[in-house]
Amino acid sequence: MSAALWTLATSLLVFSGVNAVYIYLGSTYDRVTDGDGGSPAMLLSLYGVAARGRCRRGFAD
């Protein structure tokens, strides 16, 4: 098998795997949030507040 064909085959395999994960995460995310855009924004905001508090205290905890 030539190097170009091997590169093409592995690239297609990786991209198809990434696409499958993207589709799975997208459908799961949509199911969890019921298609509402406010839920993810609230969760990201909460995560940001928690991360900020963690950075202020340091990572020794």
PDB file of C-alpha atoms in Angstrom:
ATOM      1  CA  MET A   1       0.000   0.000   0.000  1.00  0.00           C
ATOM      2  CA  SER A   2       1.467   3.343  -0.989  1.00  0.00           C
ATOM      3  CA  ALA A   3       2.024   6.116   1.508  1.00  0.00           C
ATOM      4  CA  ALA A   4      -0.550   8.403  -0.132  1.00  0.00           C
ATOM      5  CA  LEU A   5      -3.238   5.719  -0.055  1.00  0.00           C
ATOM      6  CA  TRP A   6      -2.401   4.860   3.553  1.00  0.00           C
ATOM      7  CA  THR A   7      -2.648   8.531   4.527  1.00  0.00           C
ATOM      8  CA  LEU A   8      -5.982   8.882   2.730  1.00  0.00           C
ATOM      9  CA  ALA A   9      -7.395   5.754   4.361  1.00  0.00           C
ATOM     10  CA  THR A  10      -6.345   6.733   7.882  1.00  0.00           C
ATOM     11  CA  SER A  11      -7.592  10.304   7.385  1.00  0.00           C
ATOM     12  CA  LEU A  12     -11.000   9.050   6.269  1.00  0.00           C
ATOM     13  CA  LEU A  13     -11.133   6.684   9.220  1.00  0.00           C
ATOM     14  CA  VAL A  14     -10.293   9.438  11.701  1.00  0.00           C
ATOM     15  CA  PHE A  15     -12.741  11.915  10.157  1.00  0.00           C
ATOM     16  CA  SER A  16     -15.553   9.366  10.141  1.00  0.00           C
ATOM     17  CA  GLY A  17     -14.882   8.615  13.824  1.00  0.00           C
ATOM     18  CA  VAL A  18     -14.872  12.311  14.692  1.00  0.00           C
ATOM     19  CA  ASN A  19     -18.122  12.751  12.764  1.00  0.00           C
ATOM     20  CA  ALA A  20     -19.742   9.843  14.607  1.00  0.00           C
ATOM     21  CA  VAL A  21     -18.759  11.301  17.984  1.00  0.00           C
ATOM     22  CA  TYR A  22     -20.008  14.740  16.905  1.00  0.00           C
ATOM     23  CA  ILE A  23     -23.387  13.311  15.858  1.00  0.00           C
ATOM     24  CA  TYR A  24     -23.704  11.297  19.073  1.00  0.00           C
ATOM     25  CA  LEU A  25     -22.803  14.245  21.306  1.00  0.00           C
ATOM     26  CA  GLY A  26     -25.104  16.548  19.358  1.00  0.00           C
ATOM     27  CA  SER A  27     -28.107  14.264  19.702  1.00  0.00           C
ATOM     28  CA  THR A  28     -27.391  13.596  23.382  1.00  0.00           C
ATOM     29  CA  TYR A  29     -26.943  17.297  24.071  1.00  0.00           C
ATOM     30  CA  ASP A  30     -30.204  18.097  22.303  1.00  0.00           C
ATOM     31  CA  ARG A  31     -32.035  15.392  24.260  1.00  0.00           C
ATOM     32  CA  VAL A  32     -30.688  16.591  27.612  1.00  0.00           C
ATOM     33  CA  THR A  33     -31.444  20.276  27.027  1.00  0.00           C
ATOM     34  CA  ASP A  34     -34.733  19.729  25.125  1.00  0.00           C
ATOM     35  CA  GLY A  35     -33.386  22.022  22.425  1.00  0.00           C
ATOM     36  CA  ASP A  36     -33.351  24.993  24.809  1.00  0.00           C
ATOM     37  CA  GLY A  37     -30.384  27.327  24.409  1.00  0.00           C
ATOM     38  CA  GLY A  38     -30.751  28.780  27.900  1.00  0.00           C
ATOM     39  CA  SER A  39     -29.762  25.596  29.700  1.00  0.00           C
ATOM     40  CA  PRO A  40     -26.278  25.326  28.189  1.00  0.00           C
ATOM     41  CA  ALA A  41     -25.630  29.026  28.793  1.00  0.00           C
ATOM     42  CA  MET A  42     -26.588  28.618  32.434  1.00  0.00           C
ATOM     43  CA  LEU A  43     -24.393  25.527  32.838  1.00  0.00           C
ATOM     44  CA  LEU A  44     -21.412  27.233  31.187  1.00  0.00           C
ATOM     45  CA  SER A  45     -21.864  30.273  33.424  1.00  0.00           C
ATOM     46  CA  LEU A  46     -21.985  28.073  36.513  1.00  0.00           C
ATOM     47  CA  TYR A  47     -18.870  26.241  35.350  1.00  0.00           C
ATOM     48  CA  GLY A  48     -17.104  29.565  34.790  1.00  0.00           C
ATOM     49  CA  VAL A  49     -17.942  30.766  38.303  1.00  0.00           C
ATOM     50  CA  ALA A  50     -16.742  27.486  39.791  1.00  0.00           C
ATOM     51  CA  ALA A  51     -13.516  27.570  37.767  1.00  0.00           C
ATOM     52  CA  ARG A  52     -12.848  31.162  38.774  1.00  0.00           C
ATOM     53  CA  GLY A  53     -13.257  30.304  42.442  1.00  0.00           C
ATOM     54  CA  ARG A  54     -10.944  27.344  42.018  1.00  0.00           C
ATOM     55  CA  CYS A  55      -8.268  29.514  40.407  1.00  0.00           C
ATOM     56  CA  ARG A  56      -8.445  32.073  43.219  1.00  0.00           C
ATOM     57  CA  ARG A  57      -7.935  29.431  45.904  1.00  0.00           C
ATOM     58  CA  GLY A  58      -5.235  27.669  43.958  1.00  0.00           C
ATOM     59  CA  PHE A  59      -4.968  24.061  42.958  1.00  0.00           C
ATOM     60  CA  ALA A  60      -3.553  22.757  46.242  1.00  0.00           C
ATOM     61  CA  ASP A  61      -6.998  21.665  47.488  1.00  0.00           C
TER      62      ASP A  61
END
